[in-house]
PDB file of C-alpha atoms in Angstrom:
ATOM      1  CA  MET B 378      11.042  41.609  18.786  1.00  0.00           C
ATOM      2  CA  ALA B 379       8.429  42.270  21.479  1.00  0.00           C
ATOM      3  CA  LEU B 380       5.676  42.625  18.876  1.00  0.00           C
ATOM      4  CA  SER B 381       6.714  39.367  17.171  1.00  0.00           C
ATOM      5  CA  ASN B 382       6.791  37.557  20.498  1.00  0.00           C
ATOM      6  CA  ASN B 383       3.296  38.819  21.244  1.00  0.00           C
ATOM      7  CA  VAL B 384       2.131  37.514  17.870  1.00  0.00           C
ATOM      8  CA  ILE B 385       3.779  34.138  18.496  1.00  0.00           C
ATOM      9  CA  GLY B 386       2.214  34.001  21.955  1.00  0.00           C
ATOM     10  CA  ALA B 387      -1.229  34.722  20.503  1.00  0.00           C
ATOM     11  CA  ILE B 388      -0.728  32.030  17.845  1.00  0.00           C
ATOM     12  CA  ASN B 389       0.321  29.491  20.455  1.00  0.00           C
ATOM     13  CA  PHE B 390      -2.726  30.382  22.512  1.00  0.00           C
ATOM     14  CA  VAL B 391      -4.905  29.606  19.485  1.00  0.00           C
ATOM     15  CA  ALA B 392      -3.074  26.260  19.146  1.00  0.00           C
ATOM     16  CA  MET B 393      -3.960  25.549  22.778  1.00  0.00           C
ATOM     17  CA  LEU B 394      -7.619  26.295  22.046  1.00  0.00           C
ATOM     18  CA  LEU B 395      -7.557  23.964  19.032  1.00  0.00           C
ATOM     19  CA  SER B 396      -6.724  21.089  21.363  1.00  0.00           C
ATOM     20  CA  ILE B 397     -10.195  21.427  22.915  1.00  0.00           C
ATOM     21  CA  PRO B 398     -12.212  19.987  19.968  1.00  0.00           C
ATOM     22  CA  ILE B 399      -9.712  17.114  19.702  1.00  0.00           C
ATOM     23  CA  ILE B 400     -10.009  16.242  23.380  1.00  0.00           C
ATOM     24  CA  GLY B 401     -13.776  16.759  23.147  1.00  0.00           C
ATOM     25  CA  ALA B 402     -14.042  14.335  20.203  1.00  0.00           C
ATOM     26  CA  GLY B 403     -12.140  11.698  22.176  1.00  0.00           C
ATOM     27  CA  ILE B 404     -14.304  12.175  25.275  1.00  0.00           C
ATOM     28  CA  TRP B 405     -17.469  12.024  23.145  1.00  0.00           C
ATOM     29  CA  LEU B 406     -16.341   8.711  21.649  1.00  0.00           C
ATOM     30  CA  ALA B 407     -15.435   7.338  25.075  1.00  0.00           C
ATOM     31  CA  ASN B 408     -18.949   8.118  26.318  1.00  0.00           C
ATOM     32  CA  GLN B 409     -20.695   6.189  23.523  1.00  0.00           C
ATOM     33  CA  PRO B 410     -21.854   2.745  24.763  1.00  0.00           C
ATOM     34  CA  ASP B 411     -20.383   0.866  21.804  1.00  0.00           C
ATOM     35  CA  ASN B 412     -17.044   2.694  21.948  1.00  0.00           C
ATOM     36  CA  SER B 413     -16.812   2.056  25.676  1.00  0.00           C
ATOM     37  CA  CYS B 414     -17.032  -1.669  24.856  1.00  0.00           C
ATOM     38  CA  MET B 415     -14.444  -1.492  22.084  1.00  0.00           C
ATOM     39  CA  LYS B 416     -11.744   1.002  23.014  1.00  0.00           C
ATOM     40  CA  ILE B 417      -9.666   1.822  19.926  1.00  0.00           C
ATOM     41  CA  PHE B 418      -9.457   5.469  18.869  1.00  0.00           C
ATOM     42  CA  GLN B 419     -10.775   7.476  21.802  1.00  0.00           C
ATOM     43  CA  TRP B 420      -7.627   7.318  23.926  1.00  0.00           C
ATOM     44  CA  PRO B 421      -5.180   8.064  21.074  1.00  0.00           C
ATOM     45  CA  ILE B 422      -7.372  11.057  20.185  1.00  0.00           C
ATOM     46  CA  ILE B 423      -7.530  12.293  23.781  1.00  0.00           C
ATOM     47  CA  THR B 424      -3.771  11.773  24.188  1.00  0.00           C
ATOM     48  CA  LEU B 425      -3.028  13.745  21.016  1.00  0.00           C
ATOM     49  CA  GLY B 426      -5.317  16.550  22.182  1.00  0.00           C
ATOM     50  CA  VAL B 427      -3.611  16.743  25.580  1.00  0.00           C
ATOM     51  CA  LEU B 428      -0.159  16.753  23.961  1.00  0.00           C
ATOM     52  CA  ILE B 429      -1.183  19.576  21.619  1.00  0.00           C
ATOM     53  CA  LEU B 430      -2.486  21.492  24.648  1.00  0.00           C
ATOM     54  CA  VAL B 431       0.790  20.985  26.540  1.00  0.00           C
ATOM     55  CA  VAL B 432       2.973  21.879  23.550  1.00  0.00           C
ATOM     56  CA  GLY B 433       0.842  24.954  22.802  1.00  0.00           C
ATOM     57  CA  LEU B 434       1.195  26.020  26.451  1.00  0.00           C
ATOM     58  CA  ALA B 435       4.972  25.546  26.257  1.00  0.00           C
ATOM     59  CA  GLY B 436       5.092  27.704  23.119  1.00  0.00           C
ATOM     60  CA  PHE B 437       2.942  30.352  24.779  1.00  0.00           C
ATOM     61  CA  ILE B 438       5.270  30.451  27.799  1.00  0.00           C
ATOM     62  CA  GLY B 439       8.324  30.555  25.518  1.00  0.00           C
ATOM     63  CA  ALA B 440       6.901  33.539  23.622  1.00  0.00           C
ATOM     64  CA  PHE B 441       5.714  35.371  26.746  1.00  0.00           C
ATOM     65  CA  TRP B 442       9.042  35.043  28.563  1.00  0.00           C
ATOM     66  CA  ARG B 443      11.096  35.174  25.369  1.00  0.00           C
ATOM     67  CA  ILE B 444      12.743  31.748  25.634  1.00  0.00           C
ATOM     68  CA  PRO B 445      14.027  30.860  22.120  1.00  0.00           C
ATOM     69  CA  VAL B 446      14.881  27.263  23.076  1.00  0.00           C
ATOM     70  CA  LEU B 447      11.310  26.639  24.227  1.00  0.00           C
ATOM     71  CA  LEU B 448       9.924  28.204  21.057  1.00  0.00           C
ATOM     72  CA  THR B 449      12.157  26.028  18.900  1.00  0.00           C
ATOM     73  CA  ALA B 450      11.072  22.932  20.838  1.00  0.00           C
ATOM     74  CA  TYR B 451       7.453  24.025  20.339  1.00  0.00           C
ATOM     75  CA  LEU B 452       7.866  24.249  16.558  1.00  0.00           C
ATOM     76  CA  VAL B 453       9.500  20.818  16.339  1.00  0.00           C
ATOM     77  CA  ALA B 454       7.041  19.114  18.702  1.00  0.00           C
ATOM     78  CA  MET B 455       3.986  20.714  17.092  1.00  0.00           C
ATOM     79  CA  LEU B 456       5.145  19.588  13.645  1.00  0.00           C
ATOM     80  CA  VAL B 457       5.417  16.008  14.927  1.00  0.00           C
ATOM     81  CA  LEU B 458       1.949  16.196  16.510  1.00  0.00           C
ATOM     82  CA  ILE B 459       0.424  17.626  13.326  1.00  0.00           C
ATOM     83  CA  ILE B 460       1.917  14.744  11.344  1.00  0.00           C
ATOM     84  CA  LEU B 461       0.569  12.228  13.879  1.00  0.00           C
ATOM     85  CA  LEU B 462      -2.870  13.852  13.776  1.00  0.00           C
ATOM     86  CA  ALA B 463      -2.846  13.782   9.964  1.00  0.00           C
ATOM     87  CA  CYS B 464      -1.918  10.087  10.007  1.00  0.00           C
ATOM     88  CA  LEU B 465      -4.749   9.372  12.456  1.00  0.00           C
ATOM     89  CA  VAL B 466      -7.279  11.272  10.312  1.00  0.00           C
ATOM     90  CA  ILE B 467      -6.210   9.382   7.188  1.00  0.00           C
ATOM     91  CA  PHE B 468      -6.191   6.028   8.983  1.00  0.00           C
ATOM     92  CA  ILE B 469      -9.691   6.474  10.441  1.00  0.00           C
ATOM     93  CA  TYR B 470     -10.990   7.415   7.004  1.00  0.00           C
ATOM     94  CA  ALA B 471      -9.253   4.446   5.365  1.00  0.00           C
ATOM     95  CA  VAL B 472     -10.620   1.810   7.761  1.00  0.00           C
ATOM     96  CA  THR B 473     -14.168   3.219   7.676  1.00  0.00           C
ATOM     97  CA  ILE B 474     -14.481   3.697   3.915  1.00  0.00           C
ATOM     98  CA  ARG B 475     -16.196   0.298   3.548  1.00  0.00           C
ATOM     99  CA  GLY B 476     -19.320  -1.094   5.179  1.00  0.00           C
ATOM    100  CA  THR B 477     -22.904  -0.147   4.362  1.00  0.00           C
ATOM    101  CA  GLY B 478     -26.286  -1.541   5.353  1.00  0.00           C
ATOM    102  CA  HIS B 479     -28.544  -3.650   3.150  1.00  0.00           C
ATOM    103  CA  ALA B 480     -32.254  -2.902   2.736  1.00  0.00           C
ATOM    104  CA  GLU B 481     -34.833  -5.645   3.356  1.00  0.00           C
ATOM    105  CA  PRO B 482     -38.424  -5.740   2.029  1.00  0.00           C
ATOM    106  CA  SER B 483     -41.006  -4.154   4.343  1.00  0.00           C
ATOM    107  CA  ARG B 484     -38.319  -3.029   6.781  1.00  0.00           C
ATOM    108  CA  ALA B 485     -37.178   0.524   7.497  1.00  0.00           C
ATOM    109  CA  TYR B 486     -34.012  -0.645   9.239  1.00  0.00           C
ATOM    110  CA  LEU B 487     -30.996  -2.078   7.458  1.00  0.00           C
ATOM    111  CA  GLU B 488     -29.149  -5.383   7.815  1.00  0.00           C
ATOM    112  CA  TYR B 489     -25.356  -5.516   8.134  1.00  0.00           C
ATOM    113  CA  HIS B 490     -22.835  -8.128   6.977  1.00  0.00           C
ATOM    114  CA  LEU B 491     -19.407  -8.517   8.560  1.00  0.00           C
ATOM    115  CA  GLU B 492     -17.582  -9.153   5.283  1.00  0.00           C
ATOM    116  CA  ASP B 493     -18.564  -5.691   4.002  1.00  0.00           C
ATOM    117  CA  PHE B 494     -16.144  -3.973   6.374  1.00  0.00           C
ATOM    118  CA  SER B 495     -12.400  -3.431   6.107  1.00  0.00           C
ATOM    119  CA  ILE B 496     -10.122  -6.325   7.033  1.00  0.00           C
ATOM    120  CA  TRP B 497      -8.608  -4.266   9.861  1.00  0.00           C
ATOM    121  CA  LEU B 498     -12.010  -3.712  11.454  1.00  0.00           C
ATOM    122  CA  GLN B 499     -13.012  -7.340  10.993  1.00  0.00           C
ATOM    123  CA  ARG B 500      -9.914  -8.443  12.882  1.00  0.00           C
ATOM    124  CA  ARG B 501     -11.006  -6.348  15.861  1.00  0.00           C
ATOM    125  CA  VAL B 502     -14.111  -8.538  16.339  1.00  0.00           C
ATOM    126  CA  ARG B 503     -13.316 -11.927  14.785  1.00  0.00           C
ATOM    127  CA  SER B 504     -11.157 -13.114  17.668  1.00  0.00           C
ATOM    128  CA  SER B 505     -13.345 -15.132  20.052  1.00  0.00           C
ATOM    129  CA  TYR B 506     -11.343 -13.872  23.037  1.00  0.00           C
ATOM    130  CA  LYS B 507     -11.863 -10.210  22.093  1.00  0.00           C
ATOM    131  CA  TRP B 508     -15.505 -10.716  21.191  1.00  0.00           C
ATOM    132  CA  GLU B 509     -16.373 -12.429  24.486  1.00  0.00           C
ATOM    133  CA  ARG B 510     -15.266  -9.310  26.338  1.00  0.00           C
ATOM    134  CA  ILE B 511     -17.109  -7.002  23.920  1.00  0.00           C
ATOM    135  CA  LYS B 512     -20.247  -9.185  24.000  1.00  0.00           C
ATOM    136  CA  THR B 513     -20.344  -9.141  27.802  1.00  0.00           C
ATOM    137  CA  CYS B 514     -20.020  -5.364  27.749  1.00  0.00           C
ATOM    138  CA  LEU B 515     -22.782  -4.930  25.131  1.00  0.00           C
ATOM    139  CA  SER B 516     -25.204  -7.212  26.970  1.00  0.00           C
ATOM    140  CA  SER B 517     -24.796  -5.084  30.105  1.00  0.00           C
ATOM    141  CA  THR B 518     -26.006  -1.927  28.326  1.00  0.00           C
ATOM    142  CA  GLN B 519     -29.601  -0.786  27.808  1.00  0.00           C
ATOM    143  CA  ILE B 520     -29.278  -0.745  24.002  1.00  0.00           C
ATOM    144  CA  CYS B 521     -31.532  -3.771  23.423  1.00  0.00           C
ATOM    145  CA  PRO B 522     -33.828  -3.687  26.481  1.00  0.00           C
ATOM    146  CA  SER B 523     -34.850  -0.121  25.638  1.00  0.00           C
ATOM    147  CA  LEU B 524     -36.400  -1.302  22.350  1.00  0.00           C
ATOM    148  CA  ASN B 525     -39.241  -3.033  24.188  1.00  0.00           C
ATOM    149  CA  GLN B 526     -40.269   0.294  25.708  1.00  0.00           C
ATOM    150  CA  SER B 527     -39.862   2.217  22.458  1.00  0.00           C
ATOM    151  CA  TYR B 528     -41.909  -0.019  20.115  1.00  0.00           C
ATOM    152  CA  SER B 529     -45.197  -1.506  21.305  1.00  0.00           C
ATOM    153  CA  SER B 530     -46.308  -3.168  18.057  1.00  0.00           C
ATOM    154  CA  PRO B 531     -44.577  -5.147  15.278  1.00  0.00           C
ATOM    155  CA  ILE B 532     -45.541  -2.522  12.669  1.00  0.00           C
ATOM    156  CA  ASP B 533     -43.910   0.223  14.714  1.00  0.00           C
ATOM    157  CA  PHE B 534     -40.784  -1.884  15.033  1.00  0.00           C
ATOM    158  CA  PHE B 535     -40.591  -2.779  11.339  1.00  0.00           C
ATOM    159  CA  ASN B 536     -40.957   0.912  10.448  1.00  0.00           C
ATOM    160  CA  ALA B 537     -38.292   1.980  12.926  1.00  0.00           C
ATOM    161  CA  HIS B 538     -34.942   3.350  11.801  1.00  0.00           C
ATOM    162  CA  LEU B 539     -32.831   1.270  14.136  1.00  0.00           C
ATOM    163  CA  SER B 540     -29.199   1.989  14.768  1.00  0.00           C
ATOM    164  CA  PRO B 541     -26.833  -0.597  13.249  1.00  0.00           C
ATOM    165  CA  ILE B 542     -26.073  -2.115  16.632  1.00  0.00           C
ATOM    166  CA  GLU B 543     -29.805  -2.409  17.451  1.00  0.00           C
ATOM    167  CA  SER B 544     -30.450  -4.074  14.106  1.00  0.00           C
ATOM    168  CA  GLY B 545     -27.519  -6.462  14.346  1.00  0.00           C
ATOM    169  CA  CYS B 546     -27.553  -7.435  18.025  1.00  0.00           C
ATOM    170  CA  CYS B 547     -31.111  -7.086  19.337  1.00  0.00           C
ATOM    171  CA  LYS B 548     -33.039  -9.176  16.799  1.00  0.00           C
ATOM    172  CA  PRO B 549     -32.425 -12.134  14.467  1.00  0.00           C
ATOM    173  CA  PRO B 550     -31.518 -11.388  10.835  1.00  0.00           C
ATOM    174  CA  THR B 551     -34.596 -10.748   8.697  1.00  0.00           C
ATOM    175  CA  ALA B 552     -33.598 -13.538   6.285  1.00  0.00           C
ATOM    176  CA  CYS B 553     -34.084 -16.110   9.072  1.00  0.00           C
ATOM    177  CA  GLY B 554     -37.863 -15.655   8.966  1.00  0.00           C
ATOM    178  CA  TYR B 555     -38.459 -15.366  12.711  1.00  0.00           C
ATOM    179  CA  THR B 556     -41.885 -14.177  13.892  1.00  0.00           C
ATOM    180  CA  ILE B 557     -41.839 -11.193  16.207  1.00  0.00           C
ATOM    181  CA  VAL B 558     -43.416 -11.241  19.664  1.00  0.00           C
ATOM    182  CA  ASN B 559     -41.668  -8.063  20.768  1.00  0.00           C
ATOM    183  CA  PRO B 560     -38.403  -6.448  19.629  1.00  0.00           C
ATOM    184  CA  THR B 561     -36.243  -8.843  21.696  1.00  0.00           C
ATOM    185  CA  ASN B 562     -38.470 -11.930  21.667  1.00  0.00           C
ATOM    186  CA  TRP B 563     -39.006 -13.917  18.456  1.00  0.00           C
ATOM    187  CA  ILE B 564     -40.540 -17.279  17.494  1.00  0.00           C
ATOM    188  CA  SER B 565     -38.216 -19.564  15.580  1.00  0.00           C
ATOM    189  CA  PRO B 566     -39.306 -20.746  12.088  1.00  0.00           C
ATOM    190  CA  ILE B 567     -39.472 -24.413  11.169  1.00  0.00           C
ATOM    191  CA  SER B 568     -36.279 -24.090   9.111  1.00  0.00           C
ATOM    192  CA  ASN B 569     -33.630 -21.526   9.946  1.00  0.00           C
ATOM    193  CA  ILE B 570     -30.730 -22.460   7.709  1.00  0.00           C
ATOM    194  CA  ALA B 571     -30.774 -19.240   5.685  1.00  0.00           C
ATOM    195  CA  ASP B 572     -27.906 -17.803   7.715  1.00  0.00           C
ATOM    196  CA  PRO B 573     -25.538 -19.249  10.375  1.00  0.00           C
ATOM    197  CA  ASP B 574     -26.728 -16.437  12.636  1.00  0.00           C
ATOM    198  CA  CYS B 575     -30.238 -17.944  12.594  1.00  0.00           C
ATOM    199  CA  VAL B 576     -29.227 -20.708  14.995  1.00  0.00           C
ATOM    200  CA  ARG B 577     -27.259 -18.309  17.184  1.00  0.00           C
ATOM    201  CA  TRP B 578     -30.309 -16.245  18.108  1.00  0.00           C
ATOM    202  CA  ASN B 579     -31.572 -16.802  21.642  1.00  0.00           C
ATOM    203  CA  ASN B 580     -34.535 -15.188  23.385  1.00  0.00           C
ATOM    204  CA  ASP B 581     -32.509 -15.085  26.592  1.00  0.00           C
ATOM    205  CA  GLN B 582     -32.136 -11.327  27.143  1.00  0.00           C
ATOM    206  CA  ASP B 583     -28.458 -11.792  28.039  1.00  0.00           C
ATOM    207  CA  GLN B 584     -27.763 -13.625  24.772  1.00  0.00           C
ATOM    208  CA  LEU B 585     -30.106 -12.410  21.970  1.00  0.00           C
ATOM    209  CA  CYS B 586     -27.898 -12.117  18.860  1.00  0.00           C
ATOM    210  CA  TYR B 587     -24.748 -10.992  20.683  1.00  0.00           C
ATOM    211  CA  SER B 588     -22.932 -14.072  19.323  1.00  0.00           C
ATOM    212  CA  CYS B 589     -24.065 -13.349  15.742  1.00  0.00           C
ATOM    213  CA  ASN B 590     -21.858 -12.026  12.952  1.00  0.00           C
ATOM    214  CA  SER B 591     -24.651  -9.542  12.319  1.00  0.00           C
ATOM    215  CA  CYS B 592     -24.005  -8.105  15.799  1.00  0.00           C
ATOM    216  CA  LYS B 593     -20.306  -7.755  15.041  1.00  0.00           C
ATOM    217  CA  ALA B 594     -21.212  -6.043  11.765  1.00  0.00           C
ATOM    218  CA  GLY B 595     -23.747  -3.804  13.510  1.00  0.00           C
ATOM    219  CA  LEU B 596     -21.163  -2.788  16.083  1.00  0.00           C
ATOM    220  CA  LEU B 597     -18.653  -1.935  13.351  1.00  0.00           C
ATOM    221  CA  ALA B 598     -21.287   0.046  11.439  1.00  0.00           C
ATOM    222  CA  ASN B 599     -22.139   1.981  14.600  1.00  0.00           C
ATOM    223  CA  LEU B 600     -18.470   2.640  15.258  1.00  0.00           C
ATOM    224  CA  LYS B 601     -17.997   3.715  11.652  1.00  0.00           C
ATOM    225  CA  GLN B 602     -20.737   6.344  11.957  1.00  0.00           C
ATOM    226  CA  GLU B 603     -19.291   7.730  15.178  1.00  0.00           C
ATOM    227  CA  TRP B 604     -15.675   7.621  14.022  1.00  0.00           C
ATOM    228  CA  ARG B 605     -16.597   9.415  10.808  1.00  0.00           C
ATOM    229  CA  LYS B 606     -18.195  12.247  12.830  1.00  0.00           C
ATOM    230  CA  ALA B 607     -15.100  12.467  15.036  1.00  0.00           C
ATOM    231  CA  ASP B 608     -12.863  12.320  11.943  1.00  0.00           C
ATOM    232  CA  ILE B 609     -14.590  15.378  10.455  1.00  0.00           C
ATOM    233  CA  ILE B 610     -13.867  17.306  13.650  1.00  0.00           C
ATOM    234  CA  LEU B 611     -10.253  16.134  13.600  1.00  0.00           C
ATOM    235  CA  LEU B 612      -9.851  17.073   9.928  1.00  0.00           C
ATOM    236  CA  ILE B 613     -11.177  20.601  10.460  1.00  0.00           C
ATOM    237  CA  THR B 614      -8.951  21.007  13.518  1.00  0.00           C
ATOM    238  CA  LEU B 615      -5.972  19.646  11.585  1.00  0.00           C
ATOM    239  CA  ILE B 616      -6.435  22.217   8.822  1.00  0.00           C
ATOM    240  CA  ALA B 617      -6.716  24.989  11.413  1.00  0.00           C
ATOM    241  CA  LEU B 618      -3.605  23.720  13.216  1.00  0.00           C
ATOM    242  CA  ILE B 619      -1.607  23.669   9.982  1.00  0.00           C
ATOM    243  CA  CYS B 620      -2.620  27.263   9.250  1.00  0.00           C
ATOM    244  CA  VAL B 621      -1.728  28.332  12.785  1.00  0.00           C
ATOM    245  CA  TYR B 622       1.599  26.478  12.570  1.00  0.00           C
ATOM    246  CA  VAL B 623       2.553  28.089   9.253  1.00  0.00           C
ATOM    247  CA  VAL B 624       1.742  31.562  10.612  1.00  0.00           C
ATOM    248  CA  GLY B 625       3.700  30.735  13.768  1.00  0.00           C
ATOM    249  CA  CYS B 626       6.745  29.674  11.738  1.00  0.00           C
ATOM    250  CA  CYS B 627       6.615  32.924   9.760  1.00  0.00           C
ATOM    251  CA  ALA B 628       6.291  34.980  12.938  1.00  0.00           C
ATOM    252  CA  PHE B 629       9.175  33.095  14.550  1.00  0.00           C
ATOM    253  CA  ARG B 630      11.372  33.637  11.486  1.00  0.00           C
ATOM    254  CA  ASN B 631      10.513  37.340  11.449  1.00  0.00           C
ATOM    255  CA  ALA B 632      11.315  37.559  15.151  1.00  0.00           C
ATOM    256  CA  GLN B 633      14.689  35.939  14.549  1.00  0.00           C
ATOM    257  CA  THR B 634      15.382  38.309  11.650  1.00  0.00           C
ATOM    258  CA  GLU B 635      14.444  41.320  13.769  1.00  0.00           C
ATOM    259  CA  ASP B 636      16.751  40.081  16.506  1.00  0.00           C
ATOM    260  CA  LEU B 637      19.651  39.733  14.073  1.00  0.00           C
ATOM    261  CA  PHE B 638      19.082  43.261  12.688  1.00  0.00           C
ATOM    262  CA  ARG B 639      18.878  44.615  16.241  1.00  0.00           C
ATOM    263  CA  LYS B 640      22.176  42.978  17.157  1.00  0.00           C
ATOM    264  CA  TYR B 641      23.730  44.223  13.908  1.00  0.00           C
ATOM    265  CA  ARG B 642      22.633  47.811  14.580  1.00  0.00           C
ATOM    266  CA  GLN B 643      23.919  47.645  18.150  1.00  0.00           C
ATOM    267  CA  GLY B 644      27.269  46.310  16.939  1.00  0.00           C
ATOM    268  CA  TYR B 645      27.474  48.929  14.169  1.00  0.00           C
ATOM    269  CA  SER B 646      26.754  51.826  16.507  1.00  0.00           C
TER     270      SER B 646
END
């Protein structure tokens, strides 16, 4: 029984360690400028990671001090958390499966269209009330102002591989035919009816294209890239947690069997 408890304790310690990449993925997302403006997945991820840490610690204590009730609670709670983590991994993948950039002639960066993304993601930015808050947050960052320091000539800018949010929010859509002065200052064409976003562009550095659908699409594309990276970490951790949980269940069952045999032998003798 002591050996089995040591094994269970070691397994639970590994489960505690596996909470670290989950919490780390949530903290990484929270520290991204775009995610800080649109808080969706980072706090559920961090919360799940903390819960897995707490449950793993409870299982470790239960194994170390040989508390069967605590070990049983650990197995039940960890199963629930694994299911929740699996649902989160699947959901993130499902809502980010759509949405890609579109190439434009003589441009290295891509253009993004809101309708290309999943309906669930579109709903997060279509509401004017929600977008006003997000827009205010985005305009307070250095995402767009930093472009003026990074690209000194139009050719450099056109050959730049901009992030989706830089492409969508910091400049007018390429189809509008604006003439560049610098990355965040453009001269309006005679006719700009190619896209509704064309009339939304404003050289005011607090406005730019933050009211454009292209900015909403760029934000979603940026979020998609970051969420996909976090989802890979969560998937790998999920697989590891499942393996650890299965081994833990086997060790717990063996410990229970050993305990029954020990009681049987004591009763027989």
